[in-house]
mmCIF file with all atom_site columns, C-alpha atoms and ligand atoms in Angstrom:
data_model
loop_
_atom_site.group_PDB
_atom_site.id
_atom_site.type_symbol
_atom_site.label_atom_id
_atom_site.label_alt_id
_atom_site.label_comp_id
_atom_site.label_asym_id
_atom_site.label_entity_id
_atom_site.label_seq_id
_atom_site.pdbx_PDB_ins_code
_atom_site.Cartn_x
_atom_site.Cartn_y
_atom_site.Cartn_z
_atom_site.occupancy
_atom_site.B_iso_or_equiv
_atom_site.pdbx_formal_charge
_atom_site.auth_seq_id
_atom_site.auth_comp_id
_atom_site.auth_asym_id
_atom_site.auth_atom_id
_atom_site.pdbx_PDB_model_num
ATOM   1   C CA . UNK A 1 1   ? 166.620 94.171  165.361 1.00 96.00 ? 1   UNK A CA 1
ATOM   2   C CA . UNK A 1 2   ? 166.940 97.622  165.869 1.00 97.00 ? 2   UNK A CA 1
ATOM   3   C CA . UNK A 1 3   ? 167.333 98.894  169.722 1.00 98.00 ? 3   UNK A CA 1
ATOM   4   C CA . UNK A 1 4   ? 165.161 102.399 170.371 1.00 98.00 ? 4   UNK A CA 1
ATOM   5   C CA . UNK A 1 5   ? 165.478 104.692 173.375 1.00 98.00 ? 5   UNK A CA 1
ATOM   6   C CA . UNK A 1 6   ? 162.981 107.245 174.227 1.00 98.00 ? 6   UNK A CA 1
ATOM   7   C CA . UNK A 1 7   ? 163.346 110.536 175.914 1.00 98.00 ? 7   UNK A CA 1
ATOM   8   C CA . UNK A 1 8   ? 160.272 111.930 177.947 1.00 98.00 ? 8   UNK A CA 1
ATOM   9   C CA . UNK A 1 9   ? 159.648 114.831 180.120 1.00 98.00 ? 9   UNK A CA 1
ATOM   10  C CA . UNK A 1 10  ? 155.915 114.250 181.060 1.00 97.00 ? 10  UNK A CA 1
ATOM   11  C CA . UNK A 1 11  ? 153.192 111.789 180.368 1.00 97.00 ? 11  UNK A CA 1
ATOM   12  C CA . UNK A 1 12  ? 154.251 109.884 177.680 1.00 98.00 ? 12  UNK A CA 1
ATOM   13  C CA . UNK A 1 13  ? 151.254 109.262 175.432 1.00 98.00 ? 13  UNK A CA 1
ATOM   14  C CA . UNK A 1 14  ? 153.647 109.382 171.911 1.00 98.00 ? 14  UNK A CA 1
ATOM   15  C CA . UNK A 1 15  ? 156.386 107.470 173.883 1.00 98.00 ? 15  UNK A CA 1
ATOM   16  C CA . UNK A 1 16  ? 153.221 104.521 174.659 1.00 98.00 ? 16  UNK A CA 1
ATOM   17  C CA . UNK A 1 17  ? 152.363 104.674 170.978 1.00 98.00 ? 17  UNK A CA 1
ATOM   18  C CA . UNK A 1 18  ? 155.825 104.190 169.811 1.00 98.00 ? 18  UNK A CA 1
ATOM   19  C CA . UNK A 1 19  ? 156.343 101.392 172.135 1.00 98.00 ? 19  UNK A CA 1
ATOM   20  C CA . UNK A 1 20  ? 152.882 99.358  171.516 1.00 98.00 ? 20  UNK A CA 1
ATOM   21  C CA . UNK A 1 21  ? 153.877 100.024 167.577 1.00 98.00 ? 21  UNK A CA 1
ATOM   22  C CA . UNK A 1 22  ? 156.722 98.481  168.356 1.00 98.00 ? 22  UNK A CA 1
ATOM   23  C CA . UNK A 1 23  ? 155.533 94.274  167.780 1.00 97.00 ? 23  UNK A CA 1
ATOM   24  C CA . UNK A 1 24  ? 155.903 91.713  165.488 1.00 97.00 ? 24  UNK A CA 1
ATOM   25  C CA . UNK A 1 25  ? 157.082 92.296  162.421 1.00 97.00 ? 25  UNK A CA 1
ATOM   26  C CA . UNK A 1 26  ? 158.025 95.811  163.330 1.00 98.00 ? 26  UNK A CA 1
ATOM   27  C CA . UNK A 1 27  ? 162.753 96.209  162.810 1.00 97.00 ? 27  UNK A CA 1
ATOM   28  C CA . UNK A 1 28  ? 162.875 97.655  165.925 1.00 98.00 ? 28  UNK A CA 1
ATOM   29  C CA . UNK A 1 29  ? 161.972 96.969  169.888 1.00 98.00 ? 29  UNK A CA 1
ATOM   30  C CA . UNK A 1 30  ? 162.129 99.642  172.801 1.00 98.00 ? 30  UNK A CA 1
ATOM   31  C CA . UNK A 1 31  ? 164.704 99.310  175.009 1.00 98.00 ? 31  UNK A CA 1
ATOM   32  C CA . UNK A 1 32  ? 164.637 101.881 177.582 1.00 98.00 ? 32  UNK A CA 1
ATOM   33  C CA . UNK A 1 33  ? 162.548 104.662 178.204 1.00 98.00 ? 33  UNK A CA 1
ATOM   34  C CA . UNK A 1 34  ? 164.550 108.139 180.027 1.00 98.00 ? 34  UNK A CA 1
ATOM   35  C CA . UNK A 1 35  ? 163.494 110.799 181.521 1.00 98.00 ? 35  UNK A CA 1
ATOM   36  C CA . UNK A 1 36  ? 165.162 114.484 182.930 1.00 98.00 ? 36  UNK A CA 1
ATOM   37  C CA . UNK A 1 37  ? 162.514 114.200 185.510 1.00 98.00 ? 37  UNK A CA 1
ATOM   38  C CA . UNK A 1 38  ? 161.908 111.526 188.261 1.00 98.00 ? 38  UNK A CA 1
ATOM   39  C CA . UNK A 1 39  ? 158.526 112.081 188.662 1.00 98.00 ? 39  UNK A CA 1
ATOM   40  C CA . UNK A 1 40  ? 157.182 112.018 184.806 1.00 98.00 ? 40  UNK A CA 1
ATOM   41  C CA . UNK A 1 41  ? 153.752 109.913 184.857 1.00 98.00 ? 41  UNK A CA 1
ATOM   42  C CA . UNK A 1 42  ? 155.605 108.302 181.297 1.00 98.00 ? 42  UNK A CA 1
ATOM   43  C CA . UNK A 1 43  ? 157.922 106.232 183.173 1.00 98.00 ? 43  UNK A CA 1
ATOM   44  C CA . UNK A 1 44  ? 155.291 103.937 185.821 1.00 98.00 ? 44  UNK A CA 1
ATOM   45  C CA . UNK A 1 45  ? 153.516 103.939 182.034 1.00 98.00 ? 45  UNK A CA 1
ATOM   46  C CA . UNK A 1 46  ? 156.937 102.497 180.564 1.00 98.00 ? 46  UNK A CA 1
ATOM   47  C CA . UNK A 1 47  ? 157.997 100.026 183.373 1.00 98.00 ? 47  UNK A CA 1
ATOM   48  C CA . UNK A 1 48  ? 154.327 98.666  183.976 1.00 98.00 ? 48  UNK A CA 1
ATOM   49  C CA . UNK A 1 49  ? 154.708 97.734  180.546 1.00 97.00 ? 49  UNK A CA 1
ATOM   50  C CA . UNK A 1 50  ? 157.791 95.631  181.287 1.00 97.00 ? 50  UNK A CA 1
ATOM   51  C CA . UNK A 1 51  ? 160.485 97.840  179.681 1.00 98.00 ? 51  UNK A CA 1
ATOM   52  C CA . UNK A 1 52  ? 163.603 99.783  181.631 1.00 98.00 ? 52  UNK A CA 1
ATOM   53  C CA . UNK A 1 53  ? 162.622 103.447 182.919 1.00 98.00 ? 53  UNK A CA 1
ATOM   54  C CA . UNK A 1 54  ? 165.249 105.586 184.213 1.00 98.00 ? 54  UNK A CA 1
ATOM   55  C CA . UNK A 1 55  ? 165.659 109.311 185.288 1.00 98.00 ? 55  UNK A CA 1
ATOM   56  C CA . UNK A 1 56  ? 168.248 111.556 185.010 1.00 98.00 ? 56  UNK A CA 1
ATOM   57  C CA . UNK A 1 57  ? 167.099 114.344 187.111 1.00 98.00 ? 57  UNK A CA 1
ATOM   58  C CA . UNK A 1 58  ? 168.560 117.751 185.531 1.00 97.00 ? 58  UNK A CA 1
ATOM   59  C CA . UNK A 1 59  ? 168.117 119.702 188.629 1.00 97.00 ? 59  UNK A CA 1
ATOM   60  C CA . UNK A 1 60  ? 170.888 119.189 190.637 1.00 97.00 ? 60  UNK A CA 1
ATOM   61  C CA . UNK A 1 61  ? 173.077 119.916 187.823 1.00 97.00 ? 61  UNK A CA 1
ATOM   62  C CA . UNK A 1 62  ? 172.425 123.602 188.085 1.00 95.00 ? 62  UNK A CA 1
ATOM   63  C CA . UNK A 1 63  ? 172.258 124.204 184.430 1.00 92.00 ? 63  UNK A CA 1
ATOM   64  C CA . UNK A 1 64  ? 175.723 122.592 183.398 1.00 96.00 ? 64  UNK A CA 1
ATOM   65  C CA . UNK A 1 65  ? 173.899 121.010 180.560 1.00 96.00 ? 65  UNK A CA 1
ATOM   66  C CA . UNK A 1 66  ? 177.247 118.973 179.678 1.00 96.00 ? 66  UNK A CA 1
ATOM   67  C CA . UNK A 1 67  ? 177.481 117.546 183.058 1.00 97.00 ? 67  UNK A CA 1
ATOM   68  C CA . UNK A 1 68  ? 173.532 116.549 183.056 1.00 98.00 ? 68  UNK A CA 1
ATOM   69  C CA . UNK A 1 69  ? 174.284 115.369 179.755 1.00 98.00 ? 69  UNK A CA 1
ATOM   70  C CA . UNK A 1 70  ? 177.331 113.315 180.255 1.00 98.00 ? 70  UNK A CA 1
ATOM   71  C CA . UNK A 1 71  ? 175.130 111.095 182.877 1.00 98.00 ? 71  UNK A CA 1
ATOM   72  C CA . UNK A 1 72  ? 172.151 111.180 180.419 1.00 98.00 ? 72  UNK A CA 1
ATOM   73  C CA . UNK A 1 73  ? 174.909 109.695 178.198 1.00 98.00 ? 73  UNK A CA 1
ATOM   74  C CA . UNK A 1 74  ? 175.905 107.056 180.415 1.00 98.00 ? 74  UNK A CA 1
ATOM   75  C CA . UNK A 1 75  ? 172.467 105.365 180.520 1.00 98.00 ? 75  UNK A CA 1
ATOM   76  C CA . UNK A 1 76  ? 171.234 105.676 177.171 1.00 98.00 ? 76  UNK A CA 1
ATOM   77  C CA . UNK A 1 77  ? 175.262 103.928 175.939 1.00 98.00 ? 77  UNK A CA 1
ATOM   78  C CA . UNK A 1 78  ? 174.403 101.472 178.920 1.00 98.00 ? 78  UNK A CA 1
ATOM   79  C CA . UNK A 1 79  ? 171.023 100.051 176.619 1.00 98.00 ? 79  UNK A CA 1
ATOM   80  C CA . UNK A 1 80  ? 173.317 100.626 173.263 1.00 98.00 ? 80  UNK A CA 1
ATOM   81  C CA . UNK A 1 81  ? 170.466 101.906 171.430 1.00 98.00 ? 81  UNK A CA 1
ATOM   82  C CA . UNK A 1 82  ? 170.589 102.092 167.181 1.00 98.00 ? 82  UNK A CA 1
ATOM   83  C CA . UNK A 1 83  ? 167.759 105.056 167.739 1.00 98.00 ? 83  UNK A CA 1
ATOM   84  C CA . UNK A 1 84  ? 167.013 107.374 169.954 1.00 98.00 ? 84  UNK A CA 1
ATOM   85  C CA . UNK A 1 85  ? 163.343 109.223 170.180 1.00 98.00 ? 85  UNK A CA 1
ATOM   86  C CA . UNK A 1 86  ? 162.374 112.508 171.556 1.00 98.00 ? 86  UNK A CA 1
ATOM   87  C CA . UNK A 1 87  ? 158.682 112.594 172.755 1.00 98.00 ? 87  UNK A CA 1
ATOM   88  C CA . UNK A 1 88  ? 158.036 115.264 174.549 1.00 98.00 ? 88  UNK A CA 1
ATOM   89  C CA . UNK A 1 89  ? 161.423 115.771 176.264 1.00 98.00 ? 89  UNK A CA 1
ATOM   90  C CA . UNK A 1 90  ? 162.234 119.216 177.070 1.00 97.00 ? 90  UNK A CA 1
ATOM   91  C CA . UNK A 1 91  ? 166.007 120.023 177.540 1.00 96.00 ? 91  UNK A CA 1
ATOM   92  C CA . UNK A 1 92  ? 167.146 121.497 174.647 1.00 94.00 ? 92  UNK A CA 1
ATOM   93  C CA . UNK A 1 93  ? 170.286 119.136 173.527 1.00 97.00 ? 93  UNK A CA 1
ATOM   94  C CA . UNK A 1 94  ? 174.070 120.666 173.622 1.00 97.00 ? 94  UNK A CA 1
ATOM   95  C CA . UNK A 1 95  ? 175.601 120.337 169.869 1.00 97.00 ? 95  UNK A CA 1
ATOM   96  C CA . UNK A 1 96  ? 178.036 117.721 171.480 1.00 97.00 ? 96  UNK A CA 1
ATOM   97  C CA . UNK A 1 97  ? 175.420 115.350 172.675 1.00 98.00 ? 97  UNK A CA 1
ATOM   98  C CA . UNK A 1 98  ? 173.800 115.575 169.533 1.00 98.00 ? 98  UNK A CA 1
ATOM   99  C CA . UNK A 1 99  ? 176.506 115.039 167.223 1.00 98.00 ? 99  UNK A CA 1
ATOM   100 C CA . UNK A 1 100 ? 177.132 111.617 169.567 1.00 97.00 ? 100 UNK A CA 1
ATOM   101 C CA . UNK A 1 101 ? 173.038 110.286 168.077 1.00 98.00 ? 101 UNK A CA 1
ATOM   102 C CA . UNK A 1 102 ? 173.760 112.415 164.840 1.00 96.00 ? 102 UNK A CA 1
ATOM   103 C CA . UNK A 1 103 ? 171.424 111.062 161.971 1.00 95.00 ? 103 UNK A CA 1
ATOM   104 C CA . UNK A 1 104 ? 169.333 108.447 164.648 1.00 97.00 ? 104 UNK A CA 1
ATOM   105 C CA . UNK A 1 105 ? 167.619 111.159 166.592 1.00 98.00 ? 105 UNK A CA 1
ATOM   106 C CA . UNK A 1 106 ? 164.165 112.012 165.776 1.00 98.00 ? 106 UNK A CA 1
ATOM   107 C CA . UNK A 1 107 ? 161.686 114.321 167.685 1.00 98.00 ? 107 UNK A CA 1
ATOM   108 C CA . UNK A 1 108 ? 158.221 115.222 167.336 1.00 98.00 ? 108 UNK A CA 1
ATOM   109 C CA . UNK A 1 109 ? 157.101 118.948 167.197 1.00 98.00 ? 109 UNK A CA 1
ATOM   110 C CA . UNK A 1 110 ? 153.888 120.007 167.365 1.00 98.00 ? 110 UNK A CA 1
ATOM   111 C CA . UNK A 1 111 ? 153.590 122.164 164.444 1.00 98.00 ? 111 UNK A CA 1
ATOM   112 C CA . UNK A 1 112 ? 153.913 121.624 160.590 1.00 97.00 ? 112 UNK A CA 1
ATOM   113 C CA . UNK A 1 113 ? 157.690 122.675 160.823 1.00 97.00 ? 113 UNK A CA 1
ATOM   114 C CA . UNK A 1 114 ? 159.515 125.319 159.436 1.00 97.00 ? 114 UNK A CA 1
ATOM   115 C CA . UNK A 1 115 ? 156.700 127.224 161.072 1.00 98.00 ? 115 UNK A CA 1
ATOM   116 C CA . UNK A 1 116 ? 156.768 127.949 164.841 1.00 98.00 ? 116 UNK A CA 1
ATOM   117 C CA . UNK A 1 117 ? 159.438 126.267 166.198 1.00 98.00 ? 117 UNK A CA 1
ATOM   118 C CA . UNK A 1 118 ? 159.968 126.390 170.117 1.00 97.00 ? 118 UNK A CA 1
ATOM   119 C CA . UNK A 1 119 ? 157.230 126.755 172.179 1.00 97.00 ? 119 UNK A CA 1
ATOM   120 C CA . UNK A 1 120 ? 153.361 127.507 172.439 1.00 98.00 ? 120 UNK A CA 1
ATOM   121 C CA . UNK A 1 121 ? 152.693 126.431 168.864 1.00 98.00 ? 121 UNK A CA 1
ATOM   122 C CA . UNK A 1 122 ? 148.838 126.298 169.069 1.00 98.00 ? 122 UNK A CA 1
ATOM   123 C CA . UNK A 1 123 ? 148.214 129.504 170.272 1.00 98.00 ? 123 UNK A CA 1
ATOM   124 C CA . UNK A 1 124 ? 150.548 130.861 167.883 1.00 98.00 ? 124 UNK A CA 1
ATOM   125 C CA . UNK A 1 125 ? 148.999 129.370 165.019 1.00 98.00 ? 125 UNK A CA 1
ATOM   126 C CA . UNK A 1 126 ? 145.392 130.258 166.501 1.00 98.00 ? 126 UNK A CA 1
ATOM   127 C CA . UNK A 1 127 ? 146.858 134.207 166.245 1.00 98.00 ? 127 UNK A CA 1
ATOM   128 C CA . UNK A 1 128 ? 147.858 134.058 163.482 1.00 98.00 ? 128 UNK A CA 1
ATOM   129 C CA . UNK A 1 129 ? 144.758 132.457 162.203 1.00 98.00 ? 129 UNK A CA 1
ATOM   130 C CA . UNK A 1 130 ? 146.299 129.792 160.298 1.00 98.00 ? 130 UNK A CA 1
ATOM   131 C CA . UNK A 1 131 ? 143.617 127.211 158.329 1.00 98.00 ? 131 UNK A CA 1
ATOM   132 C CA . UNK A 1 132 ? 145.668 124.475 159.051 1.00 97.00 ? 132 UNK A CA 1
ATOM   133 C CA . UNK A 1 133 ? 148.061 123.265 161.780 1.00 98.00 ? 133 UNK A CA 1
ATOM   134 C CA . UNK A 1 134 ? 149.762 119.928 162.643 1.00 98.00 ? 134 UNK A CA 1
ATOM   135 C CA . UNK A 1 135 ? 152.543 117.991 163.450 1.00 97.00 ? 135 UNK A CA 1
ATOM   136 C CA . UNK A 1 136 ? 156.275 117.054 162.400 1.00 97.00 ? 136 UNK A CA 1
ATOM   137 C CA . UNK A 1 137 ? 158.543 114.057 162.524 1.00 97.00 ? 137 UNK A CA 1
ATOM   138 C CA . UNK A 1 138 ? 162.328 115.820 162.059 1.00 97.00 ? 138 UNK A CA 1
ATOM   139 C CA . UNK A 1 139 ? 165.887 114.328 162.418 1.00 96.00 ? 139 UNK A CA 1
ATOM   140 C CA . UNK A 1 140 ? 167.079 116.432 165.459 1.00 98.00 ? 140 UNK A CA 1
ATOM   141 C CA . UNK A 1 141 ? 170.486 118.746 164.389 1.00 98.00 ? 141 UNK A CA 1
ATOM   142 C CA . UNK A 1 142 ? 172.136 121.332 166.654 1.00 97.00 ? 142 UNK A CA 1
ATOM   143 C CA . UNK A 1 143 ? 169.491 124.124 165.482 1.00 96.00 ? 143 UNK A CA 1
ATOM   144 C CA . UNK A 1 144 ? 166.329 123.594 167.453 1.00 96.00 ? 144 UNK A CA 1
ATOM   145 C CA . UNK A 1 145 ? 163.672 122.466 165.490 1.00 98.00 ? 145 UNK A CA 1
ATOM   146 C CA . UNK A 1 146 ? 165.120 122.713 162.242 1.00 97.00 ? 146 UNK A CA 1
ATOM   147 C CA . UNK A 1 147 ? 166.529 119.090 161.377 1.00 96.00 ? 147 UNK A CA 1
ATOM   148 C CA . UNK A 1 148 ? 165.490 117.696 158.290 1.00 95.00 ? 148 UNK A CA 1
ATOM   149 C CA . UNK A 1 149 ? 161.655 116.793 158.077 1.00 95.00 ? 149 UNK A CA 1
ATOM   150 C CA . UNK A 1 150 ? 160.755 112.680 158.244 1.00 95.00 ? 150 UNK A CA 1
ATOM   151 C CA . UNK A 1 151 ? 157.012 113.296 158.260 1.00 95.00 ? 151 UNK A CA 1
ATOM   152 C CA . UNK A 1 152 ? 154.333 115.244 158.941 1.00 96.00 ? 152 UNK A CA 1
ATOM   153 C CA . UNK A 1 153 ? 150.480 115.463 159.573 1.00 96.00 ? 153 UNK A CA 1
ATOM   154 C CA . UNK A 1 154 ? 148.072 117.975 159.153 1.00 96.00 ? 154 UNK A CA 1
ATOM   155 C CA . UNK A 1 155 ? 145.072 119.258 160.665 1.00 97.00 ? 155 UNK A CA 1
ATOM   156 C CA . UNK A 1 156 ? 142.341 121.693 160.419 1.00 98.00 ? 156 UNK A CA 1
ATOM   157 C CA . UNK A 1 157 ? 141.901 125.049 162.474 1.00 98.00 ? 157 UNK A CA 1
ATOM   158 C CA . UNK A 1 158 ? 138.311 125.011 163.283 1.00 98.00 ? 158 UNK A CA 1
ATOM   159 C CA . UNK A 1 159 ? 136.151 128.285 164.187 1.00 97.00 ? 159 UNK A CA 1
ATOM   160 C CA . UNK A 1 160 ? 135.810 128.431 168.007 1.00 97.00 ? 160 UNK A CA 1
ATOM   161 C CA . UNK A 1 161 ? 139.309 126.631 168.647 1.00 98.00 ? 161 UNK A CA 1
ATOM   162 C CA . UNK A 1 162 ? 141.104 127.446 171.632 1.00 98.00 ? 162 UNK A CA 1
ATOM   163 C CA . UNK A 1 163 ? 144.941 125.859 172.214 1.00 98.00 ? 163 UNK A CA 1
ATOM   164 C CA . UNK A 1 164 ? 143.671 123.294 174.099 1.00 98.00 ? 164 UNK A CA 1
ATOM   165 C CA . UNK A 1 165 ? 141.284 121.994 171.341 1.00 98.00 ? 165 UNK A CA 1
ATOM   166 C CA . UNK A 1 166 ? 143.639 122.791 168.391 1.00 98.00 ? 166 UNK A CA 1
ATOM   167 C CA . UNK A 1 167 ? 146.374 120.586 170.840 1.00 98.00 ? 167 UNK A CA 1
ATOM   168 C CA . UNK A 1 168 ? 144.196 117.388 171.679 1.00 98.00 ? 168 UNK A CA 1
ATOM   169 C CA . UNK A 1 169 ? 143.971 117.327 168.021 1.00 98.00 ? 169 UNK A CA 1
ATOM   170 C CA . UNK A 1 170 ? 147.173 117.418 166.488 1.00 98.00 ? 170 UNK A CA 1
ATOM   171 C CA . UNK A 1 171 ? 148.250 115.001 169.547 1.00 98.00 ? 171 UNK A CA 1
ATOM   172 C CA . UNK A 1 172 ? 146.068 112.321 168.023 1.00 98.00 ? 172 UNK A CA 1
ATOM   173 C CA . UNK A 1 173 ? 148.052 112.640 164.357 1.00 97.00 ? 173 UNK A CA 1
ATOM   174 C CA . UNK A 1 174 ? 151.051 112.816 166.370 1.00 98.00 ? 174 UNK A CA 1
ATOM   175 C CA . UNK A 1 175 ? 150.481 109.517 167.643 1.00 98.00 ? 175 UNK A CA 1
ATOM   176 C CA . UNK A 1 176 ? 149.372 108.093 163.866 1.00 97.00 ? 176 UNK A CA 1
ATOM   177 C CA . UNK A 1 177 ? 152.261 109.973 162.089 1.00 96.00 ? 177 UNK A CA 1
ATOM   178 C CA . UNK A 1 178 ? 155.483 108.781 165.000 1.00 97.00 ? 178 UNK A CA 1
ATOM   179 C CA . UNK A 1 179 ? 154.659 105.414 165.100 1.00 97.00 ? 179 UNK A CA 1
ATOM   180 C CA . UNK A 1 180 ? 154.662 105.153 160.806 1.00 95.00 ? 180 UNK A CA 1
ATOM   181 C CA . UNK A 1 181 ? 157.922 107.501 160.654 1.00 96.00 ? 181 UNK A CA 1
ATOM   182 C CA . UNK A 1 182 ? 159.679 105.501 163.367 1.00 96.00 ? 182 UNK A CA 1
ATOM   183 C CA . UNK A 1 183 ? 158.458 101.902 161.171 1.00 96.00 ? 183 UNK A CA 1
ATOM   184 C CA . UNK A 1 184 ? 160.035 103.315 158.211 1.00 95.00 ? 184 UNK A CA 1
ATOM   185 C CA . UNK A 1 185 ? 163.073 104.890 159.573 1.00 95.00 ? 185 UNK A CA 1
ATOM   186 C CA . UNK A 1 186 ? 164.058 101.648 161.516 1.00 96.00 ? 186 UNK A CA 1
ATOM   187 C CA . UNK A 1 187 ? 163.280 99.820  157.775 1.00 94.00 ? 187 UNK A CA 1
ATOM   188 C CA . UNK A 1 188 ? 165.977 101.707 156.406 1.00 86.00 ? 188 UNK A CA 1
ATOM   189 C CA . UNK A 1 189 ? 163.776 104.283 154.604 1.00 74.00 ? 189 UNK A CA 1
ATOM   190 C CA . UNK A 1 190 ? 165.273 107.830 154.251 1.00 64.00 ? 190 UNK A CA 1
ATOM   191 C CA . UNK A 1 191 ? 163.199 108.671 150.990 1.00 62.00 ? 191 UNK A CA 1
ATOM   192 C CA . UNK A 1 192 ? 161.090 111.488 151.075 1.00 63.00 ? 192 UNK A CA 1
ATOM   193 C CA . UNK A 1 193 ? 158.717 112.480 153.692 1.00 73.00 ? 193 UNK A CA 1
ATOM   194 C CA . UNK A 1 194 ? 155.651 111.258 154.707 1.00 73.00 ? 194 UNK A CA 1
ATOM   195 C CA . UNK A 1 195 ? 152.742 113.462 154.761 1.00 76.00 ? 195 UNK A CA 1
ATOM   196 C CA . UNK A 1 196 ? 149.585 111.846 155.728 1.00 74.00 ? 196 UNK A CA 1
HETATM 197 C C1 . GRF B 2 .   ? 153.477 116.536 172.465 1.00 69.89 ? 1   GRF B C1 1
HETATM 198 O O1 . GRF B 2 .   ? 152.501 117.389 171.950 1.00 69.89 ? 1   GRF B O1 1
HETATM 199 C C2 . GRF B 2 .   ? 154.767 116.766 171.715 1.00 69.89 ? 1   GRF B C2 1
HETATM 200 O O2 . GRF B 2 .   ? 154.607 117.140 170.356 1.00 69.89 ? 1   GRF B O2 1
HETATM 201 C C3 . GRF B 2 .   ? 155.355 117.892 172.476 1.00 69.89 ? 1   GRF B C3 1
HETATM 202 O O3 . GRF B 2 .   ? 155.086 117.617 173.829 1.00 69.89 ? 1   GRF B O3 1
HETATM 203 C C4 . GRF B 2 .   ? 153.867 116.871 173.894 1.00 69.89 ? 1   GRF B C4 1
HETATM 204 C C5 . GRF B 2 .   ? 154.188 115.652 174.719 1.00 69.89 ? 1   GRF B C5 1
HETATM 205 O O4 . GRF B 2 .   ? 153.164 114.869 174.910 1.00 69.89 ? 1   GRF B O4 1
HETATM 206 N N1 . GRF B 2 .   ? 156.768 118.056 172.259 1.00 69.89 ? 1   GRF B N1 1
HETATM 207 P P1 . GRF B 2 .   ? 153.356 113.376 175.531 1.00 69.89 ? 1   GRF B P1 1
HETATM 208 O O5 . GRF B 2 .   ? 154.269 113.486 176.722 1.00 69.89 ? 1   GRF B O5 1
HETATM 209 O O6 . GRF B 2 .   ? 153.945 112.510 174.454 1.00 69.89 ? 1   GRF B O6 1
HETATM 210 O O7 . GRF B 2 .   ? 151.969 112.982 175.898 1.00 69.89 ? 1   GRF B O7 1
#
């Protein structure tokens, strides 16, 4: 059985999906849920559903990212996890700690990756008045955003969208296409991507 770890910044809603994927058959169980801040509403949502939540708050560390992630480090080893899952966490990752989770790191981005990595993806895609948008499933490497690609999901760009729209609907493929990449990745399966 595989052992997953999630990293979270905020609410958690892929981080829930992965986890209630995460049943019966499935290779792989969650094992800890982590956060860079205390007060993300995604880890009440991870301990009421009976798994370890823990914070390591990046503040105090005053922007030595290798000190914040040395502790970070320390809790995730702690749970030994075989995986480790970036939903919605928003520290961008030293090399170092990377290379440590090389090749079992994935990360959701919401945007159908090599295009508009970084931030404010929807509103950059509604500028540029793209017909389609969506969502990616990549193995995280030291560039940001640019691992290689385990999945992805599209949607449409409909007239009238605003970022909010186009956002609340590539969030619901993100939760379809995570769950499925996650299943196959913790099977073993590192053919070529899914697009769905
Ligand atoms: C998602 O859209 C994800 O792609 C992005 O941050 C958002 C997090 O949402 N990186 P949630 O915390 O999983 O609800």
């Amino acid at each position: 059985m595989k052992r997953v770890a999630i990293l979270i910044s905020g609410g958690g809603s892929n981080m829930l999906r992965l986890v209630e994927s995460m049943t019966g058959d499935h290779p792989a169980r969650p094992v800890l849920v982590a956060s860079n801040d205390p007060a993300a509403r995604g880890l009440d949502r991870a301990r009421a559903l009976g798994i370890s939540a823990e914070a390591v708050d990046h503040r105090p560390f005053k922007g030595d990212r290798a000190a914040f992630e040395d502790s970070l480090r320390a809790v995730l080893d702690a749970h030994a996890p075989d995986i480790l899952c970036l939903a919605g966490f928003m520290r961008i990752l030293t090399p170092g700690f990377i290379a440590a989770y090389e090749g079992r790191m994935l990360n959701i981005h919401p945007s159908l990756l090599p295009k508009y990595k970084g931030l404010h993806t929807h509103v950059r895609a509604l500028e540029a008045g793209d017909a389609e948008h969506g969502c990616t499933v990549h193995l995280v490497t030291p560039e940001l955003d640019d691992g290689p690609i385990l999945g992805q999901a599209r949607v449409p760009v409909m007239d009238g969208d605003t970022p909010e729209s186009l956002a609340a609907r590539v969030l619901v493929q993100e939760h379809r296409l995570y769950p499925m990449v996650l299943r196959r990745f913790a099977e073993g399966g590192r053919e070529l991507p899914l697009y769905t």
